[in-house]
mmCIF file of C-alpha atoms (C1' of nucleotides) and ligand atoms in Angstrom:
data_model
loop_
_atom_site.group_PDB
_atom_site.id
_atom_site.type_symbol
_atom_site.label_atom_id
_atom_site.label_comp_id
_atom_site.label_asym_id
_atom_site.label_seq_id
_atom_site.Cartn_x
_atom_site.Cartn_y
_atom_site.Cartn_z
ATOM 1 C CA MET A 1 151.755 -35.716 67.596
ATOM 2 C CA LYS A 2 151.669 -38.765 65.428
ATOM 3 C CA ILE A 3 149.706 -39.263 62.254
ATOM 4 C CA THR A 4 146.846 -41.380 63.494
ATOM 5 C CA ARG A 5 144.604 -43.921 61.946
ATOM 6 C CA ALA A 6 141.804 -41.369 62.094
ATOM 7 C CA ALA A 7 143.838 -39.126 59.779
ATOM 8 C CA GLU A 8 144.405 -42.027 57.451
ATOM 9 C CA TYR A 9 140.664 -42.693 57.404
ATOM 10 C CA ALA A 10 140.003 -39.033 56.661
ATOM 11 C CA ILE A 11 142.275 -39.238 53.648
ATOM 12 C CA ARG A 12 140.656 -42.404 52.423
ATOM 13 C CA CYS A 13 137.281 -40.745 52.767
ATOM 14 C CA MET A 14 138.392 -37.680 50.828
ATOM 15 C CA VAL A 15 140.022 -39.786 48.135
ATOM 16 C CA TYR A 16 136.772 -41.655 47.730
ATOM 17 C CA LEU A 17 134.757 -38.457 47.486
ATOM 18 C CA VAL A 18 137.202 -36.918 45.042
ATOM 19 C CA ARG A 19 136.946 -39.918 42.775
ATOM 20 C CA LYS A 20 133.169 -39.746 42.922
ATOM 21 C CA GLY A 21 133.400 -36.112 41.933
ATOM 22 C CA LYS A 22 132.834 -32.717 43.513
ATOM 23 C CA GLY A 23 129.168 -32.176 44.354
ATOM 24 C CA THR A 24 128.257 -35.854 44.288
ATOM 25 C CA LEU A 25 126.384 -37.077 47.331
ATOM 26 C CA VAL A 26 127.711 -40.300 48.765
ATOM 27 C CA SER A 27 126.236 -42.088 51.751
ATOM 28 C CA ARG A 28 128.278 -42.649 54.842
ATOM 29 C CA ARG A 29 127.438 -46.319 54.625
ATOM 30 C CA GLU A 30 128.961 -46.612 51.172
ATOM 31 C CA ILE A 31 132.148 -44.815 52.112
ATOM 32 C CA ALA A 32 132.539 -46.766 55.330
ATOM 33 C CA HIS A 33 132.086 -50.031 53.516
ATOM 34 C CA GLN A 34 134.220 -49.337 50.468
ATOM 35 C CA ALA A 35 137.058 -47.546 52.224
ATOM 36 C CA GLU A 36 136.953 -49.973 55.133
ATOM 37 C CA ILE A 37 136.317 -47.439 57.864
ATOM 38 C CA PRO A 38 134.234 -48.159 60.985
ATOM 39 C CA ALA A 39 130.967 -46.343 60.233
ATOM 40 C CA GLN A 40 130.582 -44.623 63.589
ATOM 41 C CA PHE A 41 134.191 -43.601 63.611
ATOM 42 C CA LEU A 42 133.796 -42.173 60.132
ATOM 43 C CA ALA A 43 130.912 -40.080 61.447
ATOM 44 C CA LYS A 44 133.234 -38.408 63.935
ATOM 45 C CA ILE A 45 135.886 -37.807 61.338
ATOM 46 C CA ALA A 46 133.421 -36.458 58.791
ATOM 47 C CA GLN A 47 132.073 -33.980 61.308
ATOM 48 C CA GLU A 48 135.515 -32.488 61.649
ATOM 49 C CA LEU A 49 135.993 -32.391 57.895
ATOM 50 C CA ALA A 50 132.635 -30.642 57.592
ATOM 51 C CA ARG A 51 133.475 -28.116 60.284
ATOM 52 C CA ALA A 52 136.687 -27.362 58.416
ATOM 53 C CA GLY A 53 134.709 -26.743 55.252
ATOM 54 C CA PHE A 54 135.893 -29.624 53.092
ATOM 55 C CA ILE A 55 132.621 -31.482 52.852
ATOM 56 C CA GLU A 56 128.950 -30.887 53.419
ATOM 57 C CA ILE A 57 126.924 -33.359 55.446
ATOM 58 C CA ARG A 58 123.301 -33.940 54.535
ATOM 59 C CA GLN A 59 121.096 -35.508 57.183
ATOM 60 C CA GLY A 60 117.958 -37.561 56.851
ATOM 61 C CA ALA A 61 116.965 -40.264 54.441
ATOM 62 C CA LYS A 62 119.189 -40.134 51.349
ATOM 63 C CA GLY A 63 121.707 -38.256 53.430
ATOM 64 C CA GLY A 64 125.454 -38.491 53.119
ATOM 65 C CA PHE A 65 128.573 -36.485 52.386
ATOM 66 C CA VAL A 66 129.317 -34.117 49.521
ATOM 67 C CA LEU A 67 132.691 -32.800 48.428
ATOM 68 C CA ILE A 68 132.687 -29.012 48.410
ATOM 69 C CA ASN A 69 136.070 -27.953 47.048
ATOM 70 C CA GLU A 70 137.993 -28.593 43.879
ATOM 71 C CA PRO A 71 140.453 -31.473 44.324
ATOM 72 C CA LYS A 72 143.324 -29.292 43.156
ATOM 73 C CA GLU A 73 142.594 -26.871 46.001
ATOM 74 C CA MET A 74 142.996 -29.478 48.704
ATOM 75 C CA ASN A 75 146.164 -31.132 49.909
ATOM 76 C CA LEU A 76 147.079 -33.915 52.281
ATOM 77 C CA LEU A 77 148.445 -31.596 54.939
ATOM 78 C CA GLU A 78 145.140 -29.777 55.339
ATOM 79 C CA ILE A 79 143.216 -32.978 55.784
ATOM 80 C CA VAL A 80 145.687 -34.515 58.195
ATOM 81 C CA GLU A 81 145.933 -31.396 60.331
ATOM 82 C CA THR A 82 142.178 -30.998 60.400
ATOM 83 C CA ILE A 83 142.071 -34.306 62.229
ATOM 84 C CA ILE A 84 145.165 -34.363 64.398
ATOM 85 C CA GLY A 85 146.081 -30.708 64.729
ATOM 86 C CA GLU A 86 149.331 -29.185 63.564
ATOM 87 C CA ILE A 87 151.929 -31.825 62.824
ATOM 88 C CA SER A 88 154.972 -31.884 65.029
ATOM 89 C CA LEU A 89 157.409 -34.727 65.241
ATOM 90 C CA ASN A 90 157.989 -34.526 68.964
ATOM 91 C CA GLU A 91 157.650 -32.405 72.039
ATOM 92 C CA SER A 92 160.848 -30.563 71.251
ATOM 93 C CA SER A 93 159.361 -29.129 68.116
ATOM 94 C CA ALA A 94 156.062 -28.356 69.763
ATOM 95 C CA LEU A 95 156.422 -27.433 73.400
ATOM 96 C CA LEU A 96 158.279 -24.247 74.074
ATOM 97 C CA ASP A 97 158.737 -25.111 77.720
ATOM 98 C CA PHE A 98 160.051 -28.657 77.403
ATOM 99 C CA CYS A 99 163.560 -27.279 77.696
ATOM 100 C CA SER A 100 164.984 -24.240 79.433
ATOM 101 C CA ASP A 101 166.455 -22.518 76.395
ATOM 102 C CA PRO A 102 165.590 -24.076 73.037
ATOM 103 C CA ASN A 103 167.137 -21.152 71.172
ATOM 104 C CA GLN A 104 170.590 -22.241 72.223
ATOM 105 C CA CYS A 105 170.204 -25.874 71.253
ATOM 106 C CA PRO A 106 171.520 -27.193 67.928
ATOM 107 C CA VAL A 107 169.270 -30.231 68.053
ATOM 108 C CA HIS A 108 166.149 -28.189 68.438
ATOM 109 C CA SER A 109 166.460 -26.657 64.995
ATOM 110 C CA VAL A 110 166.799 -30.118 63.507
ATOM 111 C CA TRP A 111 163.352 -30.983 64.790
ATOM 112 C CA THR A 112 161.755 -27.761 63.672
ATOM 113 C CA ASP A 113 163.391 -28.057 60.251
ATOM 114 C CA ALA A 114 162.404 -31.687 59.827
ATOM 115 C CA THR A 115 158.866 -30.840 60.834
ATOM 116 C CA SER A 116 158.730 -28.046 58.259
ATOM 117 C CA GLN A 117 160.095 -30.343 55.616
ATOM 118 C CA LEU A 118 157.435 -32.917 56.330
ATOM 119 C CA ARG A 119 154.650 -30.355 56.320
ATOM 120 C CA ASP A 120 155.885 -28.936 53.015
ATOM 121 C CA THR A 121 155.966 -32.383 51.466
ATOM 122 C CA LEU A 122 152.397 -33.135 52.478
ATOM 123 C CA GLN A 123 151.247 -29.693 51.423
ATOM 124 C CA GLY A 124 152.567 -30.349 47.947
ATOM 125 C CA VAL A 125 150.348 -33.359 47.461
ATOM 126 C CA THR A 126 147.032 -32.101 46.145
ATOM 127 C CA PHE A 127 144.046 -34.347 45.599
ATOM 128 C CA ASP A 128 143.944 -33.831 41.866
ATOM 129 C CA LYS A 129 147.417 -35.357 41.665
ATOM 130 C CA ILE A 130 146.308 -38.247 43.815
ATOM 131 C CA SER A 131 143.171 -39.035 41.859
ATOM 132 C CA LYS A 132 145.021 -39.172 38.556
ATOM 133 C CA LYS A 133 146.721 -42.377 39.560
ATOM 134 C CA GLY A 134 145.323 -45.740 40.606
ATOM 135 C CA SER A 135 144.113 -46.338 44.134
ATOM 136 C CA CYS A 136 143.683 -49.312 46.370
ATOM 137 C CA ILE A 137 140.308 -47.910 47.343
ATOM 138 C CA SER A 138 137.809 -49.252 44.852
ATOM 139 C CA ILE A 139 134.875 -47.098 43.849
ATOM 140 C CA GLU A 140 131.482 -48.680 44.078
ATOM 141 C CA LYS A 141 129.648 -48.648 40.740
ATOM 142 C CA PRO A 142 126.504 -46.502 40.489
ATOM 143 C CA LYS A 143 123.297 -48.592 40.424
ATOM 144 C CA SER A 144 125.036 -51.395 42.270
ATOM 145 C CA ASP A 145 124.699 -49.545 45.563
ATOM 146 C CA LYS A 146 123.207 -51.647 48.278
ATOM 147 C CA MET B 1 155.655 -44.895 65.652
ATOM 148 C CA LYS B 2 156.116 -41.454 67.075
ATOM 149 C CA ILE B 3 159.315 -39.890 68.302
ATOM 150 C CA THR B 4 158.928 -40.227 72.030
ATOM 151 C CA ARG B 5 160.235 -38.387 75.006
ATOM 152 C CA ALA B 6 162.496 -41.337 75.704
ATOM 153 C CA ALA B 7 164.180 -40.761 72.346
ATOM 154 C CA GLU B 8 164.587 -37.099 73.162
ATOM 155 C CA TYR B 9 166.194 -38.058 76.475
ATOM 156 C CA ALA B 10 168.522 -40.446 74.679
ATOM 157 C CA ILE B 11 169.672 -37.627 72.430
ATOM 158 C CA ARG B 12 170.176 -35.279 75.363
ATOM 159 C CA CYS B 13 172.217 -37.955 77.069
ATOM 160 C CA MET B 14 174.384 -38.528 74.002
ATOM 161 C CA VAL B 15 174.858 -34.800 73.445
ATOM 162 C CA TYR B 16 176.036 -34.500 77.022
ATOM 163 C CA LEU B 17 178.466 -37.379 76.655
ATOM 164 C CA VAL B 18 179.776 -36.070 73.344
ATOM 165 C CA ARG B 19 180.481 -32.691 74.874
ATOM 166 C CA LYS B 20 182.292 -34.350 77.764
ATOM 167 C CA GLY B 21 184.372 -36.224 75.228
ATOM 168 C CA LYS B 22 184.756 -39.776 73.970
ATOM 169 C CA GLY B 23 186.119 -42.069 76.681
ATOM 170 C CA THR B 24 185.180 -39.787 79.556
ATOM 171 C CA LEU B 25 183.269 -41.475 82.350
ATOM 172 C CA VAL B 26 180.219 -39.547 83.500
ATOM 173 C CA SER B 27 177.945 -40.641 86.296
ATOM 174 C CA ARG B 28 174.308 -41.337 85.623
ATOM 175 C CA ARG B 29 173.429 -38.957 88.408
ATOM 176 C CA GLU B 30 175.241 -36.093 86.737
ATOM 177 C CA ILE B 31 173.654 -36.692 83.349
ATOM 178 C CA ALA B 32 170.205 -37.110 84.837
ATOM 179 C CA HIS B 33 170.541 -33.906 86.783
ATOM 180 C CA GLN B 34 172.124 -31.738 84.120
ATOM 181 C CA ALA B 35 170.085 -32.947 81.170
ATOM 182 C CA GLU B 36 166.923 -33.029 83.282
ATOM 183 C CA ILE B 37 166.123 -36.696 82.774
ATOM 184 C CA PRO B 38 164.459 -38.845 85.460
ATOM 185 C CA ALA B 39 167.360 -40.935 86.775
ATOM 186 C CA GLN B 40 165.630 -44.306 86.712
ATOM 187 C CA PHE B 41 164.222 -43.658 83.277
ATOM 188 C CA LEU B 42 167.688 -42.704 82.078
ATOM 189 C CA ALA B 43 168.917 -46.065 83.335
ATOM 190 C CA LYS B 44 166.496 -47.861 81.022
ATOM 191 C CA ILE B 45 167.422 -45.697 78.086
ATOM 192 C CA ALA B 46 171.142 -46.062 78.703
ATOM 193 C CA GLN B 47 170.813 -49.822 78.781
ATOM 194 C CA GLU B 48 169.433 -49.752 75.272
ATOM 195 C CA LEU B 49 172.145 -47.384 74.117
ATOM 196 C CA ALA B 50 174.736 -49.719 75.625
ATOM 197 C CA ARG B 51 173.221 -52.789 73.999
ATOM 198 C CA ALA B 52 173.367 -50.964 70.675
ATOM 199 C CA GLY B 53 177.060 -50.278 71.221
ATOM 200 C CA PHE B 54 177.018 -46.503 71.604
ATOM 201 C CA ILE B 55 178.072 -46.311 75.217
ATOM 202 C CA GLU B 56 179.705 -48.462 77.855
ATOM 203 C CA ILE B 57 178.136 -48.738 81.276
ATOM 204 C CA ARG B 58 180.430 -49.160 84.305
ATOM 205 C CA GLN B 59 178.881 -50.547 87.456
ATOM 206 C CA GLY B 60 179.910 -50.120 91.065
ATOM 207 C CA ALA B 61 181.190 -47.160 92.989
ATOM 208 C CA LYS B 62 182.507 -44.526 90.559
ATOM 209 C CA GLY B 63 180.380 -46.107 87.887
ATOM 210 C CA GLY B 64 178.679 -44.312 85.041
ATOM 211 C CA PHE B 65 178.482 -44.075 81.280
ATOM 212 C CA VAL B 66 181.270 -43.731 78.729
ATOM 213 C CA LEU B 67 180.974 -42.704 75.094
ATOM 214 C CA ILE B 68 182.467 -45.355 72.851
ATOM 215 C CA ASN B 69 182.288 -43.998 69.317
ATOM 216 C CA GLU B 70 183.559 -40.911 67.579
ATOM 217 C CA PRO B 71 180.862 -38.212 67.440
ATOM 218 C CA LYS B 72 181.220 -37.957 63.681
ATOM 219 C CA GLU B 73 180.322 -41.636 63.382
ATOM 220 C CA MET B 74 176.995 -41.242 65.131
ATOM 221 C CA ASN B 75 173.843 -39.582 63.864
ATOM 222 C CA LEU B 76 170.458 -38.679 65.252
ATOM 223 C CA LEU B 77 168.629 -41.382 63.332
ATOM 224 C CA GLU B 78 170.666 -44.174 64.914
ATOM 225 C CA ILE B 79 170.000 -42.922 68.403
ATOM 226 C CA VAL B 80 166.309 -42.332 67.854
ATOM 227 C CA GLU B 81 165.751 -45.698 66.220
ATOM 228 C CA THR B 82 167.691 -47.475 68.933
ATOM 229 C CA ILE B 83 165.035 -46.282 71.336
ATOM 230 C CA ILE B 84 161.798 -46.340 69.364
ATOM 231 C CA GLY B 85 162.529 -48.753 66.537
ATOM 232 C CA GLU B 86 162.421 -47.859 62.875
ATOM 233 C CA ILE B 87 160.696 -44.567 62.258
ATOM 234 C CA SER B 88 157.469 -44.621 60.327
ATOM 235 C CA LEU B 89 155.008 -41.791 60.126
ATOM 236 C CA ASN B 90 151.893 -43.923 60.263
ATOM 237 C CA GLU B 91 150.495 -47.370 59.826
ATOM 238 C CA SER B 92 150.259 -46.927 56.080
ATOM 239 C CA SER B 93 154.004 -46.650 55.809
ATOM 240 C CA ALA B 94 154.604 -49.478 58.239
ATOM 241 C CA LEU B 95 151.966 -52.147 58.072
ATOM 242 C CA LEU B 96 151.763 -54.056 54.842
ATOM 243 C CA ASP B 97 148.358 -55.439 55.693
ATOM 244 C CA PHE B 98 146.598 -52.249 56.718
ATOM 245 C CA CYS B 99 145.170 -51.995 53.222
ATOM 246 C CA SER B 100 144.297 -54.602 50.647
ATOM 247 C CA ASP B 101 146.622 -53.441 47.877
ATOM 248 C CA PRO B 102 149.076 -50.697 48.833
ATOM 249 C CA ASN B 103 150.885 -51.025 45.515
ATOM 250 C CA GLN B 104 147.940 -49.544 43.695
ATOM 251 C CA CYS B 105 147.483 -46.564 45.983
ATOM 252 C CA PRO B 106 148.936 -43.157 45.110
ATOM 253 C CA VAL B 107 148.770 -41.973 48.699
ATOM 254 C CA HIS B 108 150.771 -44.865 49.992
ATOM 255 C CA SER B 109 153.925 -43.778 48.197
ATOM 256 C CA VAL B 110 153.581 -40.330 49.726
ATOM 257 C CA TRP B 111 153.918 -41.833 53.169
ATOM 258 C CA THR B 112 156.824 -44.059 52.294
ATOM 259 C CA ASP B 113 158.582 -41.182 50.541
ATOM 260 C CA ALA B 114 157.983 -38.769 53.388
ATOM 261 C CA THR B 115 159.242 -41.350 55.844
ATOM 262 C CA SER B 116 162.405 -41.851 53.808
ATOM 263 C CA GLN B 117 162.919 -38.128 53.605
ATOM 264 C CA LEU B 118 162.645 -37.782 57.353
ATOM 265 C CA ARG B 119 165.002 -40.655 58.015
ATOM 266 C CA ASP B 120 167.542 -39.210 55.574
ATOM 267 C CA THR B 121 167.366 -35.831 57.254
ATOM 268 C CA LEU B 122 168.021 -37.296 60.683
ATOM 269 C CA GLN B 123 170.748 -39.532 59.338
ATOM 270 C CA GLY B 124 172.561 -36.495 58.003
ATOM 271 C CA VAL B 125 172.835 -34.931 61.442
ATOM 272 C CA THR B 126 175.983 -36.309 63.037
ATOM 273 C CA PHE B 127 176.986 -35.568 66.601
ATOM 274 C CA ASP B 128 180.150 -33.736 65.644
ATOM 275 C CA LYS B 129 177.990 -31.208 63.797
ATOM 276 C CA ILE B 130 175.736 -30.898 66.789
ATOM 277 C CA SER B 131 178.481 -30.367 69.320
ATOM 278 C CA LYS B 132 180.064 -27.582 67.297
ATOM 279 C CA LYS B 133 177.184 -25.295 68.101
ATOM 280 C CA GLY B 134 175.740 -24.107 71.403
ATOM 281 C CA SER B 135 173.372 -26.227 73.400
ATOM 282 C CA CYS B 136 170.661 -25.626 75.916
ATOM 283 C CA ILE B 137 172.107 -28.504 77.918
ATOM 284 C CA SER B 138 174.733 -27.007 80.159
ATOM 285 C CA ILE B 139 177.816 -29.056 80.978
ATOM 286 C CA GLU B 140 178.685 -29.368 84.617
ATOM 287 C CA LYS B 141 182.156 -28.090 85.372
ATOM 288 C CA PRO B 142 184.779 -30.643 86.488
ATOM 289 C CA LYS B 143 185.615 -30.394 90.229
ATOM 290 C CA SER B 144 182.233 -28.856 90.924
ATOM 291 C CA ASP B 145 180.523 -32.228 90.647
ATOM 292 C CA LYS B 146 178.190 -32.981 93.496
ATOM 293 C "C1'" DT C 1 101.691 -36.691 58.826
ATOM 294 C "C1'" DA C 2 103.563 -41.013 60.372
ATOM 295 C "C1'" DA C 3 107.198 -44.053 59.455
ATOM 296 C "C1'" DA C 4 111.583 -45.112 57.764
ATOM 297 C "C1'" DT C 5 116.079 -43.687 56.933
ATOM 298 C "C1'" DT C 6 120.310 -41.460 57.929
ATOM 299 C "C1'" DT C 7 123.429 -38.499 60.270
ATOM 300 C "C1'" DA C 8 124.584 -35.565 64.855
ATOM 301 C "C1'" DG C 9 126.622 -35.303 69.075
ATOM 302 C "C1'" DG C 10 127.803 -36.585 73.477
ATOM 303 C "C1'" DA C 11 128.932 -40.319 76.783
ATOM 304 C "C1'" DC C 12 131.234 -44.200 77.416
ATOM 305 C "C1'" DC C 13 134.348 -48.157 76.886
ATOM 306 C "C1'" DT C 14 138.637 -50.813 75.740
ATOM 307 C "C1'" DT C 15 143.220 -51.326 74.678
ATOM 308 C "C1'" DA C 16 147.819 -49.943 74.071
ATOM 309 C "C1'" DA C 17 151.635 -47.196 74.830
ATOM 310 C "C1'" DA C 18 154.407 -43.834 77.090
ATOM 311 C "C1'" DT C 19 156.478 -42.535 81.253
ATOM 312 C "C1'" DA C 20 157.973 -43.439 84.788
ATOM 313 C "C1'" DT C 21 158.966 -45.732 89.832
ATOM 314 C "C1'" DC C 22 160.011 -49.582 93.036
ATOM 315 C "C1'" DT C 23 162.501 -53.360 94.537
ATOM 316 C "C1'" DT C 24 165.958 -56.486 94.728
ATOM 317 C "C1'" DG C 25 170.342 -57.948 93.077
ATOM 318 C "C1'" DT C 26 175.164 -57.235 91.503
ATOM 319 C "C1'" DA C 27 179.548 -55.069 90.549
ATOM 320 C "C1'" DT C 28 183.168 -51.883 92.084
ATOM 321 C "C1'" DG C 29 186.181 -49.057 94.990
ATOM 322 C "C1'" DC C 30 187.984 -47.870 99.420
ATOM 323 C "C1'" DG D 1 182.942 -55.356 104.776
ATOM 324 C "C1'" DC D 2 180.538 -51.497 103.628
ATOM 325 C "C1'" DA D 3 179.104 -47.667 100.958
ATOM 326 C "C1'" DT D 4 178.280 -46.479 96.311
ATOM 327 C "C1'" DA D 5 176.292 -46.800 91.838
ATOM 328 C "C1'" DC D 6 174.196 -49.272 88.088
ATOM 329 C "C1'" DA D 7 171.217 -53.682 86.427
ATOM 330 C "C1'" DA D 8 167.014 -55.689 85.532
ATOM 331 C "C1'" DG D 9 162.514 -57.096 86.154
ATOM 332 C "C1'" DA D 10 157.989 -55.972 88.114
ATOM 333 C "C1'" DT D 11 154.723 -52.729 88.842
ATOM 334 C "C1'" DA D 12 152.080 -48.439 88.781
ATOM 335 C "C1'" DT D 13 150.288 -44.080 86.518
ATOM 336 C "C1'" DT D 14 148.881 -41.392 82.881
ATOM 337 C "C1'" DT D 15 147.557 -40.408 78.378
ATOM 338 C "C1'" DA D 16 145.831 -41.209 73.984
ATOM 339 C "C1'" DA D 17 143.975 -43.796 70.363
ATOM 340 C "C1'" DG D 18 140.390 -46.253 68.503
ATOM 341 C "C1'" DG D 19 135.992 -47.391 68.624
ATOM 342 C "C1'" DT D 20 131.046 -48.191 70.343
ATOM 343 C "C1'" DC D 21 126.458 -46.912 72.186
ATOM 344 C "C1'" DC D 22 122.533 -44.214 72.713
ATOM 345 C "C1'" DT D 23 119.253 -40.588 72.172
ATOM 346 C "C1'" DA D 24 118.024 -36.729 69.303
ATOM 347 C "C1'" DA D 25 117.248 -34.415 65.052
ATOM 348 C "C1'" DA D 26 116.793 -33.874 60.098
ATOM 349 C "C1'" DT D 27 115.013 -35.443 55.746
ATOM 350 C "C1'" DT D 28 112.542 -38.301 52.527
ATOM 351 C "C1'" DT D 29 108.739 -40.947 51.246
ATOM 352 C "C1'" DA D 30 104.654 -43.649 51.648
HETATM 353 S S1 LIG E 1 165.966 -30.347 71.124
HETATM 354 FE FE1 LIG E 1 167.320 -29.179 72.482
HETATM 355 S S2 LIG E 1 166.059 -27.378 73.115
HETATM 356 FE FE2 LIG E 1 164.671 -28.910 72.254
HETATM 357 S S3 LIG E 1 163.993 -30.044 74.067
HETATM 358 FE FE3 LIG E 1 165.721 -31.199 73.169
HETATM 359 S S4 LIG E 1 167.507 -30.482 74.302
HETATM 360 FE FE4 LIG E 1 165.865 -28.986 74.680
HETATM 361 S S1 LIG E 2 147.942 -45.008 51.887
HETATM 362 FE FE1 LIG E 2 146.690 -46.122 50.410
HETATM 363 S S2 LIG E 2 147.509 -48.258 50.444
HETATM 364 FE FE2 LIG E 2 148.273 -47.209 52.271
HETATM 365 S S3 LIG E 2 146.743 -47.738 53.820
HETATM 366 FE FE3 LIG E 2 146.145 -45.719 52.983
HETATM 367 S S4 LIG E 2 144.656 -46.210 51.362
HETATM 368 FE FE4 LIG E 2 145.765 -48.139 51.870
#
DNA sequence: TAAATTTAGGACCTTAAATATCTTGTATGC
DNA sequence: GCATACAAGATATTTAAGGTCCTAAATTTA
């Protein structure tokens, strides 16, 4: 399963919320506009993030999204896999029945190892680390909201 | 770009040829049957492998594929990228214009780093290492060819 | 409490890519 | 010359991504 654009959008959304601060309500419109995400598509993505417990969604006028967790308690892997499911590089590393006897195959372990390596790398990137540096996603100034 | 089934087939094909030995002619039919690859699809894949200089294709009666290089001079990355193009985990690590200023974004480097890590891992797996171990792809016995 | 705002959730659409298969042509060996 | 085996381009088929539309529901505010 490949890392989709939806996963990328989810990360952008979380980065934006993290930089606004835990507990701060931000409208979907603002996030969509600032992080350059199609608004309706963001709705879908946010629903999954909410179901997974990363954000809270408030409906109605003055609604929007709120970050629930501490940035240091969230990592890229969690967010990505919330959207696209468990990462696997190919069918060999995912489907047990793609081949007759994967246990005997030297290539198979390469895929499973590489997949683990990738997952570990992403797991090591927490959102507090991310937010300490600069970002190409600009944060809209308070009071200048439209 | 994700690692496709076609790439997996290409690897299976190369593993089969490596185990038969450099310079040994093997019919497409045999490879397709033993490595469980659709014969016509294998033809397409083999053409790309041939164009990239990994195998030679012999036409006509008693035609087939022949491994050109030493197994230790070939690695998984080469084969995979011959089929699917340069590996990149997502659009962030591939498209320069997906975001306004990638240089400023802390997440962007995660993707490029993770992509490099993956490519390095695959590059380190040469076919001589692979063929030293067992494989789920069984090799058809000489004389018992059908 | 009616109206305005904002998201929810499901249905639907569009495009692109993977995964082949078909058909016709060409090279080779006997 | 004829059977065999691959070449190469055209043509499905299937799957998924990426996104839009529409009606309902929740919340605020006048
Ligand atoms: S990696 Fe090996 S076991 Fe896995 S599908 Fe490929 S050939 Fe089969
Ligand atoms: S990783 Fe950063 S620079 Fe790259 S596309 Fe995502 S937000 Fe933009």
